[in-house]
Amino acid sequence: MIGMRVSTVEQMHNLDKNAIEKYGIEDKLLMENAAHAVYFVILKHLGDVKNKKFVVFAGPGNNGGDALTVSRKLYSNGADVKIYLLSEPTKYKNAARMNYEIVERIGIPMERFYGDSAMVRMNVDAADAIIDGIFGTGISRNIEGIYAEAIKIINESGKIVFSIDIPSGVNGNTGKIMGIAVRANYTVTFGLPKIGNILYPGYEYCGKLYVSRISFPPKNYENDEISIFINTPVKLPPRKKDGHKGTFGDVLFISGARKYYGAPYFSALSFLKAGGGYSRLATAKSVVPFIGSEGREIVFHPLEETEDGSISYTSKEEIIKIANTVDFVVLGPGTSLNERTQKLLVDLLLSIEKPVLVDGDGLTALSKNVNVLNERKHATVLTPHPGEMARLTNLEIREILDNRIEVARGFAKEHGVIIVLKGAHTQIACPDGKVYINMSGNSGMATAGSGDVLTGAIAAMYTLGLGLENGVRMGVFVHGLAGDLAAERKGKDGITARDIMEKLPFAMKLLREKFEEVKSKYSLEVV
């Protein structure tokens, strides 16, 4: 199971064009279907619209045409509708022009919006809900003038807001706020969700997000050229009733140094908490006593250490020997920035003939020469946060944040690795160009050690038999699900890595016993 596709703005324009030219679905019909989907969502949340008051803000393009069409549907079912136009009607073309003329002939109250005024505020204050059809997904510059004033009025109104396709002011390709944006309660997007609907902060501005296919045939939107997907969970393999600890995976964690005790502990123990069988920790020998009493289930491999208390380069051959006996290796969490240890990490990456996940200080070591990745003959997974991704790519952090998907995808393809770019709605980029956007997790997980729990979860999903791509996807999903369970119990403030780790078994239990329910919760609703 791959998940719903997510399109760029340009890809959606092509889908619209294809629907019209190949399938003969005229733009008038697409606009009617879009409006019907919005109307259906309004009914779902407000009930019968008869005698309810709506204020509609209609912009100059097709988004405004959609808003006018919604207005007509509301009006024909007894609603009191007031439309504010944010441009000259002459700017409407084709289907939008047709619907403007219909609305004009019907006699729905409609006037130009020239800016904030007492009359506009009075109408907004009297409304039961507001329809936002100012801008669609194609906005590329910051919003100013009367458009910004209209959005400010909407946001200050305290009314229920329904946005058409995307909240006005959200960039459809990045989720970035273009100066100011509508904060919607509900958004209905068309054909496929756009990147800006899914990535933060745009996702938050959407409120509850719905998708309408607007009568596209599946061949139109199940298009292989669109290679970004919602990270829909896959079913876990059944646990063998006669299995032993080796059946459920044997993983080596090369992690830890003096003063860095949390990373080795959380990564190695989280593997077990997520269902893994045999967890080995190769770490500086002075680290073992500090975490041994807490992590008795972990098998320790004490190693010689530097004066700084980090793993000594002299341990290289011993580590390689252990690595050759396991199924998967995690390299780098909390290993320190000691120069010799950093060199050790790179040389181990080149020498270990097993799938390897690189995290933390391992990413710092790798950033000095990322081309070593192309020399590896076995699968590699990197789990950077935006700062680490900036070091790996020599880009500014702002460039990473503004273009997360393409940066991750480009790096994954160039170096033949899987990139897990951590953050709200983490992205998983694969060497073949596919990108998955994860929907589980919450802001409370932005806490020290959370990433170490993630490495353990990914390792467990791989060794349980999901394969590498699905294993990484499910590791990210399970980690987020555990964080959501922790937040349900404690709230988002004050969640720790331990809280997330302790919820991993419960997350696994939910996935095994209530898979469809979990999948539905983290999927977008189609209307």
Coordinates of C-alpha atoms in Angstrom, one line a residue:
M1 CA 0.0 0.0 0.0
I2 CA 1.6 3.3 -1.1
G3 CA -1.0 5.9 -0.2
M4 CA -2.7 8.9 -1.7
R5 CA -0.6 10.9 -4.2
V6 CA 0.2 14.5 -3.5
S7 CA 0.7 16.8 -6.4
T8 CA 2.6 20.0 -7.2
V9 CA 0.5 23.0 -8.4
E10 CA 1.9 22.4 -11.9
Q11 CA 1.0 18.7 -11.9
M12 CA -2.5 19.6 -10.9
H13 CA -2.8 22.0 -13.8
N14 CA -1.8 19.2 -16.1
L15 CA -4.4 16.9 -14.6
D16 CA -7.1 19.5 -15.1
K17 CA -5.9 20.0 -18.7
N18 CA -5.9 16.2 -19.2
A19 CA -9.4 15.8 -17.8
I20 CA -10.7 18.5 -20.2
E21 CA -8.8 17.4 -23.4
K22 CA -8.6 13.6 -23.0
Y23 CA -11.7 12.8 -21.1
G24 CA -13.9 15.6 -22.3
I25 CA -14.8 16.8 -18.7
E26 CA -15.4 20.4 -19.4
D27 CA -14.1 23.1 -17.1
K28 CA -17.8 24.0 -16.4
L29 CA -18.4 20.5 -15.0
L30 CA -15.2 20.5 -13.0
M31 CA -16.1 23.8 -11.4
E32 CA -19.7 22.5 -10.7
N33 CA -18.3 19.4 -9.1
A34 CA -15.8 21.4 -7.0
A35 CA -18.6 23.6 -5.7
H36 CA -20.7 20.6 -5.0
A37 CA -17.9 19.1 -2.9
V38 CA -17.6 22.3 -0.8
Y39 CA -21.4 22.5 -0.4
F40 CA -21.4 18.9 0.8
V41 CA -18.8 19.7 3.5
I42 CA -20.8 22.7 4.5
L43 CA -23.8 20.5 5.0
K44 CA -21.7 18.0 6.9
H45 CA -20.6 20.6 9.5
L46 CA -23.4 23.1 9.5
G47 CA -26.5 21.1 8.7
D48 CA -29.4 22.6 6.7
V49 CA -28.3 25.9 5.3
K50 CA -31.8 27.4 5.0
N51 CA -31.9 30.8 6.6
K52 CA -28.2 30.7 7.5
K53 CA -26.1 33.6 6.6
F54 CA -22.9 33.3 4.5
V55 CA -20.3 35.9 3.4
V56 CA -18.3 34.9 0.4
F57 CA -15.0 36.4 -0.7
A58 CA -14.4 35.7 -4.4
G59 CA -11.0 36.4 -6.0
P60 CA -10.2 37.0 -9.6
G61 CA -9.5 33.5 -10.9
N62 CA -11.0 30.1 -11.0
N63 CA -10.9 29.9 -7.2
G64 CA -13.3 32.9 -7.3
G65 CA -15.4 31.1 -9.9
D66 CA -15.6 28.1 -7.5
A67 CA -16.8 30.5 -4.7
L68 CA -19.5 32.0 -6.9
T69 CA -20.7 28.5 -7.8
V70 CA -20.8 27.6 -4.1
S71 CA -22.8 30.8 -3.5
R72 CA -25.3 29.7 -6.1
K73 CA -25.8 26.3 -4.4
L74 CA -26.2 27.9 -1.0
Y75 CA -28.6 30.5 -2.3
S76 CA -30.8 27.9 -4.1
N77 CA -31.2 26.0 -0.9
G78 CA -32.4 28.9 1.1
A79 CA -29.3 30.5 2.5
D80 CA -28.8 34.2 2.9
V81 CA -25.6 34.9 0.8
K82 CA -23.5 38.1 0.4
I83 CA -20.7 38.1 -2.1
Y84 CA -17.7 40.4 -2.1
L85 CA -15.7 40.5 -5.3
L86 CA -12.0 41.2 -5.0
S87 CA -11.5 42.2 -8.7
E88 CA -13.3 43.5 -11.7
P89 CA -15.8 40.9 -13.1
T90 CA -14.2 41.3 -16.5
K91 CA -11.3 39.2 -15.2
Y92 CA -13.4 36.1 -15.0
K93 CA -12.9 33.7 -17.9
N94 CA -14.6 30.6 -19.2
A95 CA -16.4 28.7 -16.4
A96 CA -15.8 31.4 -13.9
R97 CA -17.3 34.0 -16.2
M98 CA -20.4 31.8 -16.8
N99 CA -21.0 31.4 -13.1
Y100 CA -20.5 35.1 -12.4
E101 CA -23.2 35.8 -15.0
I102 CA -25.6 33.2 -13.6
V103 CA -25.1 34.7 -10.1
E104 CA -25.7 38.2 -11.4
R105 CA -28.9 37.1 -13.2
I106 CA -30.2 35.2 -10.2
G107 CA -29.8 38.3 -8.1
I108 CA -27.5 37.1 -5.3
P109 CA -26.3 40.3 -3.5
M110 CA -22.8 41.0 -4.9
E111 CA -20.5 44.0 -4.7
R112 CA -16.8 44.9 -5.1
F113 CA -14.6 44.8 -2.0
Y114 CA -12.5 47.9 -1.8
G115 CA -11.1 47.4 1.6
D116 CA -12.1 47.2 5.3
S117 CA -15.2 49.1 6.2
A118 CA -17.9 49.1 8.9
M119 CA -20.4 47.6 6.4
V120 CA -18.2 44.7 5.6
R121 CA -17.5 44.1 9.2
M122 CA -21.2 44.3 10.0
N123 CA -22.1 41.6 7.4
V124 CA -19.2 39.4 8.5
D125 CA -20.3 39.7 12.1
A126 CA -23.8 38.6 11.2
A127 CA -22.7 35.6 9.2
D128 CA -22.9 32.0 10.3
A129 CA -19.9 31.1 8.1
I130 CA -17.4 32.6 5.6
I131 CA -16.4 31.1 2.2
D132 CA -12.8 31.8 1.2
G133 CA -12.3 31.8 -2.5
I134 CA -9.8 34.6 -2.8
F135 CA -6.8 32.8 -4.1
G136 CA -6.1 29.2 -5.2
T137 CA -2.9 27.2 -5.1
G138 CA -1.0 29.3 -7.7
I139 CA 0.0 32.2 -5.5
S140 CA 3.7 33.0 -5.8
R141 CA 4.2 36.4 -4.1
N142 CA 3.3 38.0 -0.8
I143 CA -0.3 39.2 -0.4
E144 CA -0.9 42.9 -0.1
G145 CA -3.5 45.6 -0.4
I146 CA -7.2 44.7 -0.4
Y147 CA -6.5 41.0 -0.5
A148 CA -4.5 41.2 2.7
E149 CA -7.3 43.3 4.2
A150 CA -9.9 40.7 3.3
I151 CA -7.9 37.9 4.9
K152 CA -7.4 40.0 8.0
I153 CA -11.2 40.5 8.3
I154 CA -11.8 36.7 7.9
N155 CA -9.2 35.8 10.5
E156 CA -10.4 38.3 13.0
S157 CA -14.1 37.4 12.6
G158 CA -14.1 34.3 14.8
K159 CA -16.5 32.7 12.2
I160 CA -16.4 29.2 10.8
V161 CA -14.4 29.4 7.6
F162 CA -14.5 27.1 4.6
S163 CA -11.6 27.5 2.2
I164 CA -11.7 26.4 -1.4
D165 CA -8.8 24.2 -2.6
I166 CA -6.3 25.8 -0.2
P167 CA -6.5 28.7 2.3
S168 CA -5.8 31.9 0.5
G169 CA -2.3 33.0 1.1
V170 CA -0.8 29.5 1.4
N171 CA 1.8 28.6 -1.2
G172 CA 0.5 25.5 -3.0
N173 CA 4.0 24.0 -3.6
T174 CA 5.6 24.6 -0.2
G175 CA 3.0 25.3 2.5
K176 CA 4.7 28.6 3.1
I177 CA 2.6 31.6 4.2
M178 CA 2.8 34.4 1.7
G179 CA 2.7 37.2 4.2
I180 CA -0.7 36.5 5.5
A181 CA -3.1 33.5 5.0
V182 CA -6.7 32.5 5.9
R183 CA -7.0 30.3 8.9
A184 CA -9.7 27.9 7.8
N185 CA -11.7 25.5 9.8
Y186 CA -12.3 23.3 6.8
T187 CA -10.7 23.1 3.4
V188 CA -11.8 21.1 0.4
T189 CA -9.0 20.5 -2.1
F190 CA -9.6 19.1 -5.6
G191 CA -8.2 16.1 -7.6
L192 CA -5.3 15.5 -5.3
P193 CA -4.0 17.3 -2.2
K194 CA -1.3 19.7 -3.1
I195 CA 2.1 19.9 -1.3
G196 CA 1.0 23.1 0.4
N197 CA -2.1 21.4 1.8
I198 CA 0.1 18.8 3.5
L199 CA 3.3 20.5 4.7
Y200 CA 3.4 22.8 7.6
P201 CA 2.5 25.6 8.2
G202 CA 0.0 25.2 5.3
Y203 CA -1.5 22.0 6.7
E204 CA -2.4 23.8 10.0
Y205 CA -4.1 26.6 8.2
C206 CA -6.3 24.1 6.3
G207 CA -8.1 23.0 9.5
K208 CA -9.9 19.7 8.6
L209 CA -8.8 18.8 5.1
Y210 CA -11.0 17.0 2.6
V211 CA -10.2 15.8 -0.9
S212 CA -12.7 15.8 -3.8
R213 CA -11.9 13.9 -7.0
I214 CA -14.3 16.3 -8.9
S215 CA -15.2 13.4 -11.3
F216 CA -11.6 12.7 -12.4
P217 CA -11.3 9.1 -13.5
P218 CA -8.7 7.2 -11.4
K219 CA -6.4 6.9 -14.4
N220 CA -6.1 10.7 -14.3
Y221 CA -4.9 11.1 -10.8
E222 CA -3.2 7.7 -10.3
N223 CA -0.4 9.1 -12.5
D224 CA 3.0 7.7 -12.1
E225 CA 4.6 11.0 -12.9
I226 CA 3.3 12.1 -9.5
S227 CA 5.6 10.4 -7.0
I228 CA 4.8 12.1 -3.7
F229 CA 2.6 10.1 -1.4
I230 CA 0.9 10.3 1.9
N231 CA 2.7 7.8 4.2
T232 CA -0.2 5.4 4.6
P233 CA 0.7 2.6 7.1
V234 CA 1.2 -1.0 5.8
K235 CA 0.2 -4.1 7.7
L236 CA 2.8 -5.6 10.0
P237 CA 3.9 -9.1 9.3
P238 CA 2.4 -11.6 11.8
R239 CA 4.8 -12.6 14.6
K240 CA 5.8 -16.2 14.4
K241 CA 4.4 -18.1 17.3
D242 CA 7.4 -20.3 17.5
G243 CA 9.9 -17.5 16.9
H244 CA 12.9 -16.7 19.1
K245 CA 14.8 -13.5 19.6
G246 CA 16.8 -13.9 16.5
T247 CA 13.6 -14.4 14.4
F248 CA 12.6 -10.8 15.2
G249 CA 15.9 -9.2 14.3
D250 CA 19.5 -8.7 15.5
V251 CA 20.7 -5.1 15.3
L252 CA 23.9 -3.4 16.3
F253 CA 23.9 0.1 17.6
I254 CA 27.2 2.0 17.4
S255 CA 26.4 4.8 19.7
G256 CA 27.4 6.8 22.8
A257 CA 30.3 8.6 24.4
R258 CA 31.1 10.1 27.8
K259 CA 28.2 12.5 28.7
Y260 CA 26.1 11.1 25.8
Y261 CA 24.2 8.4 27.5
G262 CA 20.6 9.0 26.3
A263 CA 21.3 8.4 22.6
P264 CA 22.6 4.8 23.0
Y265 CA 20.0 4.0 25.6
F266 CA 16.9 5.2 23.7
S267 CA 18.0 3.9 20.3
A268 CA 18.9 0.4 21.5
L269 CA 16.0 0.0 23.8
S270 CA 13.4 1.5 21.4
F271 CA 14.3 -1.3 19.0
L272 CA 13.1 -3.8 21.5
K273 CA 10.0 -1.8 22.5
A274 CA 9.0 -1.7 18.9
G275 CA 9.1 -5.5 18.5
G276 CA 12.8 -6.2 17.7
G277 CA 14.4 -9.3 19.1
Y278 CA 18.1 -8.8 19.9
S279 CA 19.7 -5.4 20.6
R280 CA 23.4 -5.0 20.7
L281 CA 25.1 -1.8 21.8
A282 CA 28.8 -1.2 20.8
T283 CA 29.9 1.8 22.9
A284 CA 32.8 3.3 24.8
K285 CA 33.4 1.1 27.8
S286 CA 33.0 3.9 30.4
V287 CA 29.4 4.4 29.1
V288 CA 28.2 0.9 29.9
P289 CA 27.9 1.3 33.7
F290 CA 25.8 4.4 33.4
I291 CA 23.1 2.8 31.2
G292 CA 23.5 -0.8 32.0
S293 CA 21.3 -0.7 35.0
E294 CA 18.5 0.9 33.0
G295 CA 18.9 -1.1 29.9
R296 CA 19.4 -4.6 31.2
E297 CA 17.7 -6.1 28.1
I298 CA 20.5 -4.7 25.9
V299 CA 23.6 -6.8 25.0
F300 CA 26.7 -4.5 25.5
H301 CA 29.9 -4.6 23.6
P302 CA 32.3 -2.3 25.6
L303 CA 34.9 -0.7 23.4
E304 CA 38.3 1.0 23.9
E305 CA 37.9 4.8 24.1
T306 CA 39.7 8.0 23.5
E307 CA 40.7 10.5 26.2
D308 CA 37.4 12.3 25.5
G309 CA 35.5 9.1 26.3
S310 CA 34.4 8.4 22.7
I311 CA 34.8 5.2 20.8
S312 CA 38.5 4.7 19.8
Y313 CA 39.5 4.2 16.2
T314 CA 41.3 1.1 17.4
S315 CA 37.9 -0.6 17.8
K316 CA 37.3 -0.6 14.1
E317 CA 38.0 -4.3 13.3
E318 CA 36.1 -5.5 16.4
I319 CA 33.1 -3.5 15.4
I320 CA 33.2 -4.8 11.8
K321 CA 33.4 -8.3 13.1
I322 CA 30.2 -7.8 15.2
A323 CA 28.5 -6.0 12.4
N324 CA 28.9 -8.9 10.0
T325 CA 26.8 -11.1 12.3
V326 CA 23.7 -8.9 12.6
D327 CA 20.8 -7.9 10.3
F328 CA 21.1 -4.1 10.5
V329 CA 23.4 -1.5 11.9
V330 CA 22.7 2.0 13.4
L331 CA 25.7 4.3 13.3
G332 CA 26.4 7.5 15.0
P333 CA 23.9 8.6 17.7
G334 CA 25.7 10.4 20.5
T335 CA 29.2 9.3 19.4
S336 CA 30.7 12.8 19.8
L337 CA 32.6 15.1 17.5
N338 CA 36.1 13.7 18.5
E339 CA 38.1 13.8 15.3
R340 CA 39.4 10.2 15.4
T341 CA 35.9 8.9 16.2
Q342 CA 34.5 10.9 13.4
K343 CA 36.9 9.3 11.0
L344 CA 36.0 5.9 12.5
L345 CA 32.4 6.4 11.6
V346 CA 33.1 7.2 8.0
D347 CA 35.4 4.2 7.7
L348 CA 32.9 1.9 9.3
L349 CA 30.3 3.1 6.8
L350 CA 32.6 2.1 4.0
S351 CA 33.5 -1.2 5.5
I352 CA 30.2 -2.6 7.0
E353 CA 28.5 -4.9 4.5
K354 CA 25.0 -4.6 5.9
P355 CA 22.1 -2.1 5.7
V356 CA 23.2 0.9 7.8
L357 CA 21.2 3.8 9.3
V358 CA 23.3 6.9 10.0
D359 CA 22.1 9.5 12.5
G360 CA 23.4 12.2 14.8
D361 CA 27.1 12.6 15.0
G362 CA 27.4 10.1 12.2
L363 CA 25.7 12.6 9.9
T364 CA 28.2 15.3 10.9
A365 CA 31.1 12.9 10.1
L366 CA 29.5 12.1 6.7
S367 CA 28.9 15.8 5.8
K368 CA 32.6 16.2 5.3
N369 CA 32.5 13.8 2.4
V370 CA 29.1 12.8 1.3
N371 CA 30.4 11.1 -1.8
V372 CA 31.4 8.1 0.3
L373 CA 27.8 7.1 0.2
N374 CA 28.1 6.3 -3.5
E375 CA 30.9 3.8 -2.7
R376 CA 28.6 1.7 -0.5
K377 CA 27.2 -1.5 -2.0
H378 CA 24.5 -2.0 0.7
A379 CA 21.5 0.1 1.5
T380 CA 21.9 3.3 3.6
V381 CA 19.4 5.3 5.5
L382 CA 20.1 8.9 6.7
T383 CA 17.8 10.5 9.3
P384 CA 18.8 14.2 9.4
H385 CA 16.9 17.2 10.9
P386 CA 17.0 20.3 8.7
G387 CA 20.2 21.6 10.3
E388 CA 22.0 18.3 9.6
M389 CA 20.5 18.3 6.1
A390 CA 21.9 21.8 5.5
R391 CA 25.4 20.4 6.4
L392 CA 25.0 17.4 4.1
T393 CA 24.0 19.6 1.2
N394 CA 25.9 22.8 1.9
L395 CA 22.7 24.8 1.8
E396 CA 21.3 27.3 4.2
I397 CA 18.7 25.9 6.7
R398 CA 16.2 28.4 5.2
E399 CA 16.7 26.8 1.8
I400 CA 16.0 23.4 3.3
L401 CA 12.8 24.6 5.0
D402 CA 11.5 26.3 1.9
N403 CA 12.0 23.3 -0.4
R404 CA 12.2 20.2 1.9
I405 CA 10.8 17.7 -0.6
E406 CA 13.0 18.5 -3.6
V407 CA 16.1 18.8 -1.5
A408 CA 15.6 15.5 0.1
R409 CA 14.6 13.8 -3.1
G410 CA 17.5 15.2 -5.0
F411 CA 20.0 14.0 -2.4
A412 CA 18.4 10.6 -2.2
K413 CA 18.6 10.1 -5.9
E414 CA 22.1 11.5 -6.3
H415 CA 23.6 9.3 -3.5
G416 CA 21.4 6.2 -3.7
V417 CA 20.1 6.5 -0.1
I418 CA 16.9 6.8 1.8
I419 CA 16.5 10.2 3.5
V420 CA 14.3 10.7 6.5
L421 CA 14.1 14.5 6.7
K422 CA 12.7 14.9 10.3
G423 CA 10.2 17.5 11.4
A424 CA 6.5 18.1 11.4
H425 CA 5.1 15.8 8.7
T426 CA 8.5 14.1 8.2
Q427 CA 9.5 13.3 4.6
I428 CA 10.9 10.0 3.5
A429 CA 12.8 10.3 0.1
C430 CA 13.8 7.2 -1.8
P431 CA 16.5 6.7 -4.4
D432 CA 13.9 6.1 -7.2
G433 CA 12.4 9.5 -6.6
K434 CA 9.4 8.6 -4.5
V435 CA 8.7 10.8 -1.5
Y436 CA 6.4 9.9 1.4
I437 CA 4.9 12.5 3.7
N438 CA 4.2 11.2 7.2
M439 CA 1.0 12.3 9.0
S440 CA 1.5 10.9 12.5
G441 CA 3.2 12.7 15.3
N442 CA 2.9 16.1 17.0
S443 CA 4.8 19.1 18.3
G444 CA 5.4 17.5 21.7
M445 CA 7.8 15.2 20.0
A446 CA 10.3 18.0 19.4
T447 CA 12.3 16.9 22.4
A448 CA 15.8 15.6 23.1
G449 CA 16.1 11.9 22.4
S450 CA 13.1 11.6 20.2
G451 CA 15.2 11.0 17.1
D452 CA 17.0 8.2 18.9
V453 CA 13.7 6.5 19.5
L454 CA 13.0 6.9 15.8
T455 CA 16.2 5.0 14.9
G456 CA 15.2 2.1 17.1
A457 CA 11.7 2.0 15.6
I458 CA 13.0 2.0 12.0
A459 CA 15.5 -0.8 12.8
A460 CA 12.6 -2.9 14.3
M461 CA 10.3 -2.4 11.3
Y462 CA 13.0 -3.5 9.0
T463 CA 14.0 -6.6 10.9
L464 CA 10.4 -7.6 11.5
G465 CA 10.3 -8.3 7.7
L466 CA 8.9 -5.2 6.0
G467 CA 11.9 -4.6 3.8
L468 CA 13.9 -1.4 3.7
E469 CA 11.6 1.1 2.1
N470 CA 8.4 0.0 4.0
G471 CA 10.5 -0.6 7.1
V472 CA 11.7 3.1 7.1
R473 CA 8.2 4.3 6.3
M474 CA 6.6 2.3 9.1
G475 CA 9.4 3.2 11.5
V476 CA 8.6 6.9 11.0
F477 CA 4.8 6.2 11.2
V478 CA 5.0 4.0 14.4
H479 CA 7.3 6.6 16.1
G480 CA 4.7 9.3 15.3
L481 CA 1.8 7.1 16.5
A482 CA 3.6 6.5 19.8
G483 CA 4.1 10.2 20.2
D484 CA 0.4 10.8 19.6
L485 CA -0.5 8.2 22.2
A486 CA 1.9 9.9 24.6
A487 CA 0.2 13.2 23.9
E488 CA -3.2 11.8 24.4
R489 CA -2.1 10.6 27.8
K490 CA -0.1 13.6 29.0
G491 CA -0.7 16.5 26.6
K492 CA 2.0 17.8 24.2
D493 CA 3.9 19.9 26.8
G494 CA 6.5 17.9 28.7
I495 CA 6.6 14.7 26.5
T496 CA 10.0 13.1 26.8
A497 CA 11.8 10.5 24.7
R498 CA 11.0 8.0 27.4
D499 CA 7.3 8.7 27.1
I500 CA 7.5 8.1 23.3
M501 CA 9.5 5.0 23.7
E502 CA 7.2 3.5 26.4
K503 CA 4.2 4.0 24.0
L504 CA 5.9 2.0 21.2
P505 CA 4.4 -1.4 22.3
F506 CA 0.9 0.3 22.5
A507 CA 1.4 1.7 19.0
M508 CA 2.3 -1.8 17.7
K509 CA -0.7 -3.3 19.5
L510 CA -3.0 -0.8 17.8
L511 CA -1.6 -1.5 14.4
R512 CA -2.1 -5.2 14.8
E513 CA -5.6 -5.1 16.4
K514 CA -7.2 -2.0 14.8
F515 CA -5.2 -1.4 11.6
E516 CA -8.1 -0.1 9.5
E517 CA -9.1 2.4 12.2
V518 CA -5.5 3.7 12.5
K519 CA -5.1 3.9 8.7
S520 CA -8.4 5.9 8.5
K521 CA -7.3 8.3 11.2
Y522 CA -4.1 9.2 9.4
S523 CA -5.6 9.3 5.9
L524 CA -7.4 12.2 4.2
E525 CA -11.2 12.0 3.8
V526 CA -12.5 11.9 0.2
V527 CA -15.8 13.6 -0.5

